[in-house]
Tab-separated table of C-alpha atoms in Angstrom:
chain	number	residue	atom	x	y	z
A	1388	MET	CA	-29.614	-14.852	-211.155
A	1389	ARG	CA	-31.626	-12.888	-208.660
A	1390	LEU	CA	-33.775	-14.204	-205.824
A	1391	SER	CA	-36.753	-12.145	-204.672
A	1392	VAL	CA	-39.744	-12.553	-202.354
A	1393	LEU	CA	-43.503	-12.202	-202.745
A	1394	ASP	CA	-45.404	-12.098	-199.452
A	1395	ARG	CA	-49.216	-12.339	-199.506
A	1396	SER	CA	-49.580	-11.397	-195.823
A	1397	PRO	CA	-51.224	-14.702	-194.872
A	1398	ALA	CA	-53.503	-14.771	-191.859
A	1399	ARG	CA	-52.927	-17.634	-189.458
A	1400	GLN	CA	-55.361	-19.562	-187.298
A	1401	GLY	CA	-55.543	-17.852	-183.923
A	1402	GLY	CA	-54.072	-14.601	-185.253
A	1403	ASP	CA	-55.603	-11.466	-186.741
A	1404	HIS	CA	-55.126	-9.415	-189.886
A	1405	ALA	CA	-53.321	-6.557	-188.147
A	1406	THR	CA	-50.697	-9.001	-186.891
A	1407	ALA	CA	-50.323	-10.494	-190.377
A	1408	LEU	CA	-49.696	-7.083	-191.927
A	1409	ARG	CA	-47.168	-6.068	-189.280
A	1410	ASP	CA	-45.473	-9.425	-189.763
A	1411	THR	CA	-45.101	-8.657	-193.482
A	1412	VAL	CA	-43.305	-5.406	-192.693
A	1413	ARG	CA	-40.959	-7.110	-190.207
A	1414	PHE	CA	-40.347	-9.940	-192.640
A	1415	ALA	CA	-39.333	-7.458	-195.339
A	1416	ALA	CA	-36.595	-6.088	-193.090
A	1417	ASP	CA	-35.365	-9.628	-192.414
A	1418	VAL	CA	-35.355	-10.451	-196.131
A	1419	GLU	CA	-33.417	-7.274	-196.891
A	1420	ALA	CA	-30.733	-8.263	-194.378
A	1421	LEU	CA	-30.404	-11.636	-196.114
A	1422	GLY	CA	-29.649	-9.977	-199.460
A	1423	TYR	CA	-32.787	-10.711	-201.484
A	1424	HIS	CA	-33.328	-8.433	-204.466
A	1425	ARG	CA	-37.031	-7.479	-204.257
A	1426	PHE	CA	-39.887	-7.680	-201.782
A	1427	TRP	CA	-43.361	-7.611	-203.306
A	1428	VAL	CA	-46.848	-7.619	-201.807
A	1429	SER	CA	-50.116	-8.737	-203.388
A	1430	GLU	CA	-53.757	-7.708	-203.827
A	1431	HIS	CA	-56.617	-9.916	-202.647
A	1432	HIS	CA	-60.133	-8.839	-201.717
A	1433	SER	CA	-62.512	-10.468	-199.223
A	1434	VAL	CA	-60.169	-13.415	-198.591
A	1435	PRO	CA	-60.212	-14.466	-194.904
A	1436	GLY	CA	-56.793	-16.118	-195.153
A	1437	ILE	CA	-54.976	-13.197	-196.806
A	1438	SER	CA	-54.625	-9.760	-195.210
A	1439	GLY	CA	-52.990	-7.911	-198.107
A	1440	SER	CA	-55.819	-6.034	-199.828
A	1441	ALA	CA	-54.197	-2.634	-200.478
A	1442	PRO	CA	-50.780	-3.319	-202.017
A	1443	THR	CA	-49.609	0.248	-202.600
A	1444	VAL	CA	-50.387	1.174	-198.990
A	1445	LEU	CA	-48.552	-1.899	-197.706
A	1446	ALA	CA	-45.657	-1.268	-200.104
A	1447	ALA	CA	-45.248	2.198	-198.582
A	1448	ALA	CA	-45.002	0.681	-195.100
A	1449	VAL	CA	-42.473	-1.891	-196.323
A	1450	ALA	CA	-40.360	0.733	-198.066
A	1451	SER	CA	-40.378	2.855	-194.902
A	1452	ALA	CA	-39.077	-0.082	-192.855
A	1453	THR	CA	-36.282	-0.939	-195.303
A	1454	SER	CA	-33.521	0.994	-197.044
A	1455	THR	CA	-31.987	-0.949	-199.952
A	1456	ILE	CA	-34.276	-3.739	-201.145
A	1457	ARG	CA	-36.572	-3.002	-204.082
A	1458	VAL	CA	-40.230	-2.855	-203.079
A	1459	GLY	CA	-43.256	-3.412	-205.264
A	1460	THR	CA	-46.460	-5.227	-206.038
A	1461	GLY	CA	-47.048	-8.702	-207.293
A	1462	GLY	CA	-49.337	-7.273	-208.244
A	1463	VAL	CA	-51.886	-4.528	-208.505
A	1464	MET	CA	-54.876	-6.035	-210.353
A	1465	LEU	CA	-55.329	-3.274	-212.898
A	1466	PRO	CA	-58.897	-4.177	-213.994
A	1467	ASN	CA	-60.006	-3.349	-210.432
A	1468	HIS	CA	-58.710	0.230	-210.670
A	1469	GLN	CA	-58.581	3.331	-212.816
A	1470	PRO	CA	-55.146	3.667	-214.485
A	1471	LEU	CA	-54.898	7.322	-213.449
A	1472	VAL	CA	-55.196	6.431	-209.762
A	1473	VAL	CA	-52.646	3.617	-210.070
A	1474	ALA	CA	-50.207	5.982	-211.806
A	1475	GLU	CA	-50.649	8.568	-209.068
A	1476	GLN	CA	-50.097	5.975	-206.336
A	1477	PHE	CA	-46.876	4.713	-207.869
A	1478	GLY	CA	-45.803	8.256	-208.587
A	1479	VAL	CA	-46.090	9.006	-204.880
A	1480	LEU	CA	-44.198	5.818	-203.974
A	1481	GLU	CA	-41.377	6.544	-206.416
A	1482	SER	CA	-41.169	10.148	-205.217
A	1483	LEU	CA	-40.865	9.055	-201.597
A	1484	PHE	CA	-38.544	6.095	-202.250
A	1485	PRO	CA	-36.691	6.974	-205.463
A	1486	GLY	CA	-35.053	4.139	-207.365
A	1487	ARG	CA	-36.583	1.368	-205.216
A	1488	ILE	CA	-40.151	0.933	-206.483
A	1489	ASP	CA	-41.466	-1.759	-208.880
A	1490	MET	CA	-44.927	-1.762	-210.454
A	1491	GLY	CA	-46.143	-5.335	-210.930
A	1492	LEU	CA	-49.510	-5.526	-212.709
A	1493	GLY	CA	-52.018	-8.355	-213.060
A	1494	ARG	CA	-55.253	-8.758	-215.013
A	1495	SER	CA	-57.376	-10.679	-212.495
A	1496	VAL	CA	-60.724	-9.368	-211.308
A	1497	GLY	CA	-62.574	-10.217	-208.091
A	1498	PHE	CA	-63.046	-13.952	-207.589
A	1499	THR	CA	-66.758	-13.725	-206.746
A	1500	GLU	CA	-69.637	-11.780	-208.212
A	1501	GLY	CA	-70.159	-9.960	-204.922
A	1502	VAL	CA	-66.541	-8.771	-204.811
A	1503	ARG	CA	-66.697	-7.672	-208.445
A	1504	ARG	CA	-69.839	-5.658	-207.794
A	1505	ALA	CA	-68.262	-4.087	-204.720
A	1506	LEU	CA	-65.224	-3.097	-206.804
A	1507	GLY	CA	-67.464	-1.758	-209.558
A	1508	HIS	CA	-66.153	-4.072	-212.278
A	1509	GLY	CA	-67.436	-7.200	-213.997
A	1510	LYS	CA	-65.749	-10.279	-215.410
A	1511	ASP	CA	-65.303	-8.528	-218.747
A	1512	ALA	CA	-63.072	-5.842	-217.197
A	1513	ALA	CA	-60.005	-8.016	-217.811
A	1514	ALA	CA	-60.632	-7.960	-221.569
A	1515	GLY	CA	-59.332	-4.395	-221.778
A	1516	PHE	CA	-56.150	-5.080	-219.813
A	1517	GLY	CA	-53.792	-4.218	-222.676
A	1518	GLU	CA	-55.476	-0.842	-223.245
A	1519	GLN	CA	-55.413	-0.154	-219.508
A	1520	VAL	CA	-51.670	-0.825	-219.328
A	1521	THR	CA	-51.052	1.452	-222.321
A	1522	GLU	CA	-53.062	4.240	-220.676
A	1523	LEU	CA	-51.233	3.726	-217.379
A	1524	LEU	CA	-47.801	3.885	-218.990
A	1525	GLY	CA	-48.883	7.010	-220.879
A	1526	TYR	CA	-49.420	8.833	-217.610
A	1527	PHE	CA	-45.746	8.328	-216.766
A	1528	THR	CA	-44.533	9.581	-220.144
A	1529	GLY	CA	-47.137	12.353	-220.396
A	1530	LYS	CA	-48.320	10.922	-223.726
A	1531	GLN	CA	-51.587	9.229	-222.750
A	1532	GLU	CA	-54.337	10.020	-225.238
A	1533	SER	CA	-57.422	8.547	-223.551
A	1534	PHE	CA	-58.127	11.712	-221.588
A	1535	PRO	CA	-56.465	14.764	-223.191
A	1536	GLY	CA	-55.231	17.318	-220.728
A	1537	VAL	CA	-55.220	14.889	-217.775
A	1538	HIS	CA	-51.875	14.468	-216.017
A	1539	ALA	CA	-50.864	12.000	-213.308
A	1540	ILE	CA	-49.039	14.039	-210.697
A	1541	PRO	CA	-46.408	13.262	-209.450
A	1542	ALA	CA	-45.967	10.244	-211.768
A	1543	GLU	CA	-45.421	12.157	-215.000
A	1544	GLY	CA	-41.759	12.078	-215.981
A	1545	LEU	CA	-40.819	9.362	-213.475
A	1546	ARG	CA	-39.438	5.989	-214.511
A	1547	VAL	CA	-40.820	3.027	-212.566
A	1548	PRO	CA	-39.990	-0.538	-213.705
A	1549	VAL	CA	-43.148	-2.349	-214.862
A	1550	PHE	CA	-43.759	-6.113	-214.730
A	1551	LEU	CA	-46.717	-8.076	-216.105
A	1552	LEU	CA	-47.998	-11.086	-214.154
A	1553	ALA	CA	-49.283	-13.939	-216.290
A	1554	THR	CA	-50.312	-17.589	-216.143
A	1555	GLY	CA	-50.359	-18.267	-219.882
A	1556	SER	CA	-51.871	-16.003	-222.517
A	1557	GLY	CA	-50.828	-12.925	-220.551
A	1558	ALA	CA	-47.268	-13.666	-221.622
A	1559	ASP	CA	-48.243	-12.632	-225.142
A	1560	GLN	CA	-49.350	-9.216	-223.880
A	1561	ALA	CA	-46.079	-8.774	-222.017
A	1562	ALA	CA	-44.215	-9.526	-225.259
A	1563	GLU	CA	-46.361	-7.137	-227.291
A	1564	LEU	CA	-45.928	-4.307	-224.776
A	1565	GLY	CA	-42.207	-5.014	-224.312
A	1566	LEU	CA	-42.381	-5.585	-220.556
A	1567	PRO	CA	-40.760	-8.064	-218.140
A	1568	LEU	CA	-42.812	-11.198	-217.493
A	1569	VAL	CA	-43.644	-12.762	-214.119
A	1570	ILE	CA	-45.027	-16.278	-214.466
A	1571	ALA	CA	-45.710	-19.398	-212.396
A	1572	ALA	CA	-46.534	-22.990	-213.275
A	1573	VAL	CA	-50.159	-22.562	-212.184
A	1574	ARG	CA	-51.368	-24.616	-215.159
A	1575	GLY	CA	-48.434	-27.006	-215.230
A	1576	GLU	CA	-44.780	-26.533	-216.066
A	1577	GLN	CA	-45.110	-27.306	-219.778
A	1578	THR	CA	-47.770	-24.623	-220.180
A	1579	MET	CA	-45.441	-22.198	-218.426
A	1580	LEU	CA	-42.481	-23.187	-220.630
A	1581	ASP	CA	-44.581	-22.766	-223.775
A	1582	ALA	CA	-45.690	-19.300	-222.647
A	1583	ILE	CA	-42.116	-18.265	-221.878
A	1584	GLY	CA	-41.021	-19.477	-225.299
A	1585	ARG	CA	-43.721	-17.443	-227.037
A	1586	TYR	CA	-42.813	-14.430	-224.947
A	1587	ARG	CA	-39.154	-14.537	-225.922
A	1588	ASP	CA	-39.902	-15.248	-229.591
A	1589	SER	CA	-42.362	-12.378	-230.030
A	1590	PHE	CA	-40.896	-9.806	-227.627
A	1591	ARG	CA	-40.954	-6.238	-228.903
A	1592	PRO	CA	-38.232	-4.066	-227.326
A	1593	SER	CA	-39.525	-0.989	-225.505
A	1594	ALA	CA	-38.139	1.993	-223.641
A	1595	LEU	CA	-38.883	0.164	-220.386
A	1596	SER	CA	-37.294	-3.151	-221.376
A	1597	PRO	CA	-34.989	-3.470	-224.390
A	1598	SER	CA	-34.884	-7.270	-224.106
A	1599	PRO	CA	-37.001	-10.086	-222.602
A	1600	TYR	CA	-36.817	-10.511	-218.844
A	1601	VAL	CA	-38.411	-13.534	-217.168
A	1602	VAL	CA	-39.226	-13.880	-213.484
A	1603	VAL	CA	-40.380	-17.390	-212.512
A	1604	SER	CA	-42.429	-17.648	-209.343
A	1605	SER	CA	-42.465	-20.728	-207.114
A	1606	ALA	CA	-43.019	-21.804	-203.529
A	1607	VAL	CA	-39.739	-22.913	-201.943
A	1608	ALA	CA	-39.245	-24.450	-198.503
A	1609	VAL	CA	-35.839	-25.379	-197.098
A	1610	ALA	CA	-35.314	-27.256	-193.840
A	1611	ASP	CA	-32.961	-29.722	-192.168
A	1612	SER	CA	-34.961	-32.611	-193.667
A	1613	SER	CA	-37.176	-33.166	-196.692
A	1614	GLU	CA	-40.112	-34.180	-194.494
A	1615	ARG	CA	-39.958	-30.999	-192.422
A	1616	ALA	CA	-39.764	-28.859	-195.542
A	1617	TRP	CA	-42.769	-30.712	-196.991
A	1618	ARG	CA	-44.746	-30.160	-193.799
A	1619	MET	CA	-44.069	-26.434	-193.989
A	1620	LEU	CA	-45.894	-26.242	-197.316
A	1621	LEU	CA	-48.960	-28.117	-196.055
A	1622	SER	CA	-50.638	-25.085	-194.462
A	1623	GLU	CA	-51.015	-23.071	-197.651
A	1624	ALA	CA	-51.717	-26.182	-199.731
A	1625	TRP	CA	-54.631	-27.056	-197.452
A	1626	SER	CA	-56.048	-23.510	-197.588
A	1627	THR	CA	-55.853	-23.735	-201.391
A	1628	THR	CA	-57.589	-27.120	-201.317
A	1629	TYR	CA	-60.296	-25.785	-198.996
A	1630	SER	CA	-60.889	-22.807	-201.278
A	1631	ARG	CA	-61.442	-25.125	-204.236
A	1632	THR	CA	-63.976	-27.226	-202.355
A	1633	HIS	CA	-65.675	-24.559	-200.214
A	1634	GLY	CA	-65.074	-21.316	-202.120
A	1635	VAL	CA	-63.188	-19.658	-199.243
A	1636	PHE	CA	-59.402	-19.439	-198.628
A	1637	PRO	CA	-59.136	-19.757	-194.806
A	1638	PRO	CA	-56.355	-18.696	-192.405
A	1639	LEU	CA	-53.392	-21.063	-192.351
A	1640	LEU	CA	-53.606	-24.088	-190.055
A	1641	PRO	CA	-50.563	-25.634	-188.357
A	1642	PRO	CA	-49.196	-28.594	-190.389
A	1643	ALA	CA	-50.202	-31.063	-187.671
A	1644	ALA	CA	-53.787	-29.818	-187.850
A	1645	VAL	CA	-53.791	-30.241	-191.629
A	1646	LEU	CA	-52.591	-33.829	-191.344
A	1647	ALA	CA	-55.314	-34.495	-188.764
A	1648	GLN	CA	-58.059	-33.178	-191.063
A	1649	PRO	CA	-60.582	-35.756	-192.282
A	1650	MET	CA	-60.318	-35.512	-196.069
A	1651	THR	CA	-62.362	-36.836	-198.939
A	1652	ASP	CA	-60.587	-38.537	-201.829
A	1653	ARG	CA	-61.099	-35.365	-203.880
A	1654	GLU	CA	-59.560	-33.193	-201.176
A	1655	ARG	CA	-56.525	-35.471	-200.975
A	1656	ARG	CA	-56.083	-35.262	-204.742
A	1657	LEU	CA	-56.388	-31.479	-204.630
A	1658	LEU	CA	-53.904	-31.271	-201.761
A	1659	ASP	CA	-51.398	-33.356	-203.710
A	1660	SER	CA	-52.035	-31.188	-206.765
A	1661	SER	CA	-51.386	-28.014	-204.749
A	1662	LEU	CA	-48.037	-29.404	-203.601
A	1663	ALA	CA	-47.015	-30.656	-207.047
A	1664	GLY	CA	-44.213	-28.685	-208.622
A	1665	GLN	CA	-43.302	-26.822	-205.455
A	1666	ILE	CA	-39.674	-26.909	-204.395
A	1667	TYR	CA	-38.809	-28.269	-200.968
A	1668	GLY	CA	-36.086	-30.224	-199.203
A	1669	THR	CA	-32.669	-29.834	-197.658
A	1670	GLU	CA	-30.285	-27.145	-198.866
A	1671	ALA	CA	-28.594	-29.575	-201.240
A	1672	GLU	CA	-31.921	-30.826	-202.616
A	1673	VAL	CA	-33.285	-27.321	-203.120
A	1674	SER	CA	-30.049	-26.202	-204.775
A	1675	ASP	CA	-30.435	-28.962	-207.363
A	1676	ALA	CA	-34.146	-28.222	-207.859
A	1677	LEU	CA	-33.556	-24.497	-208.300
A	1678	ARG	CA	-30.757	-25.125	-210.777
A	1679	GLY	CA	-33.082	-27.367	-212.757
A	1680	LEU	CA	-35.875	-24.778	-212.761
A	1681	VAL	CA	-33.530	-22.039	-213.933
A	1682	GLU	CA	-32.028	-24.250	-216.638
A	1683	ARG	CA	-35.454	-25.269	-217.989
A	1684	THR	CA	-36.873	-21.755	-217.998
A	1685	CYS	CA	-33.683	-19.705	-218.543
A	1686	ALA	CA	-35.183	-17.411	-215.896
A	1687	ASP	CA	-33.484	-14.141	-215.085
A	1688	GLU	CA	-34.950	-14.142	-211.580
A	1689	VAL	CA	-36.814	-16.420	-209.177
A	1690	LEU	CA	-39.650	-14.965	-207.099
A	1691	VAL	CA	-40.196	-17.055	-203.962
A	1692	THR	CA	-43.763	-17.094	-202.615
A	1693	THR	CA	-43.679	-19.448	-199.640
A	1694	SER	CA	-46.370	-19.023	-196.954
A	1695	VAL	CA	-46.105	-21.142	-193.805
A	1696	HIS	CA	-47.918	-21.219	-190.479
A	1697	ASP	CA	-44.887	-20.545	-188.270
A	1698	PRO	CA	-43.101	-17.237	-189.064
A	1699	ALA	CA	-39.933	-18.501	-187.363
A	1700	GLU	CA	-39.848	-21.562	-189.639
A	1701	ARG	CA	-40.420	-19.319	-192.639
A	1702	LEU	CA	-37.483	-17.085	-191.737
A	1703	ASP	CA	-35.268	-20.115	-191.165
A	1704	SER	CA	-36.243	-21.402	-194.620
A	1705	TYR	CA	-35.329	-18.100	-196.257
A	1706	GLN	CA	-32.025	-18.019	-194.373
A	1707	ARG	CA	-31.224	-21.476	-195.681
A	1708	LEU	CA	-32.312	-20.459	-199.172
A	1709	ALA	CA	-29.985	-17.462	-199.014
A	1710	ARG	CA	-27.134	-19.851	-198.258
A	1711	VAL	CA	-28.174	-21.978	-201.219
A	1712	ALA	CA	-28.109	-18.854	-203.371
A	1713	ASP	CA	-24.636	-17.933	-202.208
A	1714	ILE	CA	-23.406	-21.422	-203.140
A	1715	GLY	CA	-25.263	-22.144	-206.365
A	1716	LEU	CA	-26.754	-18.848	-207.564
A	1717	THR	CA	-25.679	-15.248	-207.227
A	1718	THR	CA	-28.135	-12.777	-205.701
A	1719	LYS	CA	-27.631	-9.079	-206.355
A	1720	THR	CA	-28.750	-6.008	-204.469
A	1721	VAL	CA	-28.275	-3.603	-207.371
A	1722	THR	CA	-31.328	-1.591	-208.418
A	1723	GLY	CA	-33.265	-1.945	-211.628
């Protein structure tokens, strides 16, 4: 079992985006020292509460500040980009940091019409995701047929591990393409378990992945008490709730400020829903919860995505989680 980290570079109330991005780079070095396997960054556009908008650029900064941990994206939203450009970007990353780069790909498009127009793509762009992935992979092998005579330099001939991010139906594409799957219980755990089952049953071995590989993503908070761990998760849960009621994901508030917020009944239900299924508690409680998650999903890896208001509390949580891993799970720092 491997434990890895996805950091979305959250902005915090009273801070700025430059600070959030620099914090991500420092956090990656801390995570590496704790023995986590991967450190991934994400892609979000026009989101006030998230600073990570250019994942390959941020991945380069993270890789420069670290030396052993694998670095990648969770993920590049391929419908927003031309496959040739994505191949070139990852070719540069792999050339500069050989053997340490992961290419995580998602099929989401911009969340609003304005963002989609600014990116030059509509809602229907995601429909061609499978063809886009095939074209992208062809640039690495030199066998892409969409644009004869076009070569992705320096990507051609390089081998970069590829992961597909999914919430449900995307698992079927990962199986068809023979790629590792990254999945979260966004639509409930049973939906996730069903998707994982379909993925394993219909997986087609490929040169990139001869057998199914499942990465389950979850927020995890570990503290000296269950209540403190729960409070740590409130900041992101409230930003998620606010985005569902106001259409904007704001910078993270301190937990005390969240608890002091006047909330409608709907907002309270949404806040509870955002916290449902997340893993939090003492080291012993989290150890049991992680074991249960791994047993139910037969996951090969757990990708931890926790965002909290206080960076010091976040680091303490990951230190505690590393101890849990040493006791109950076995993290590895091998590549691949």
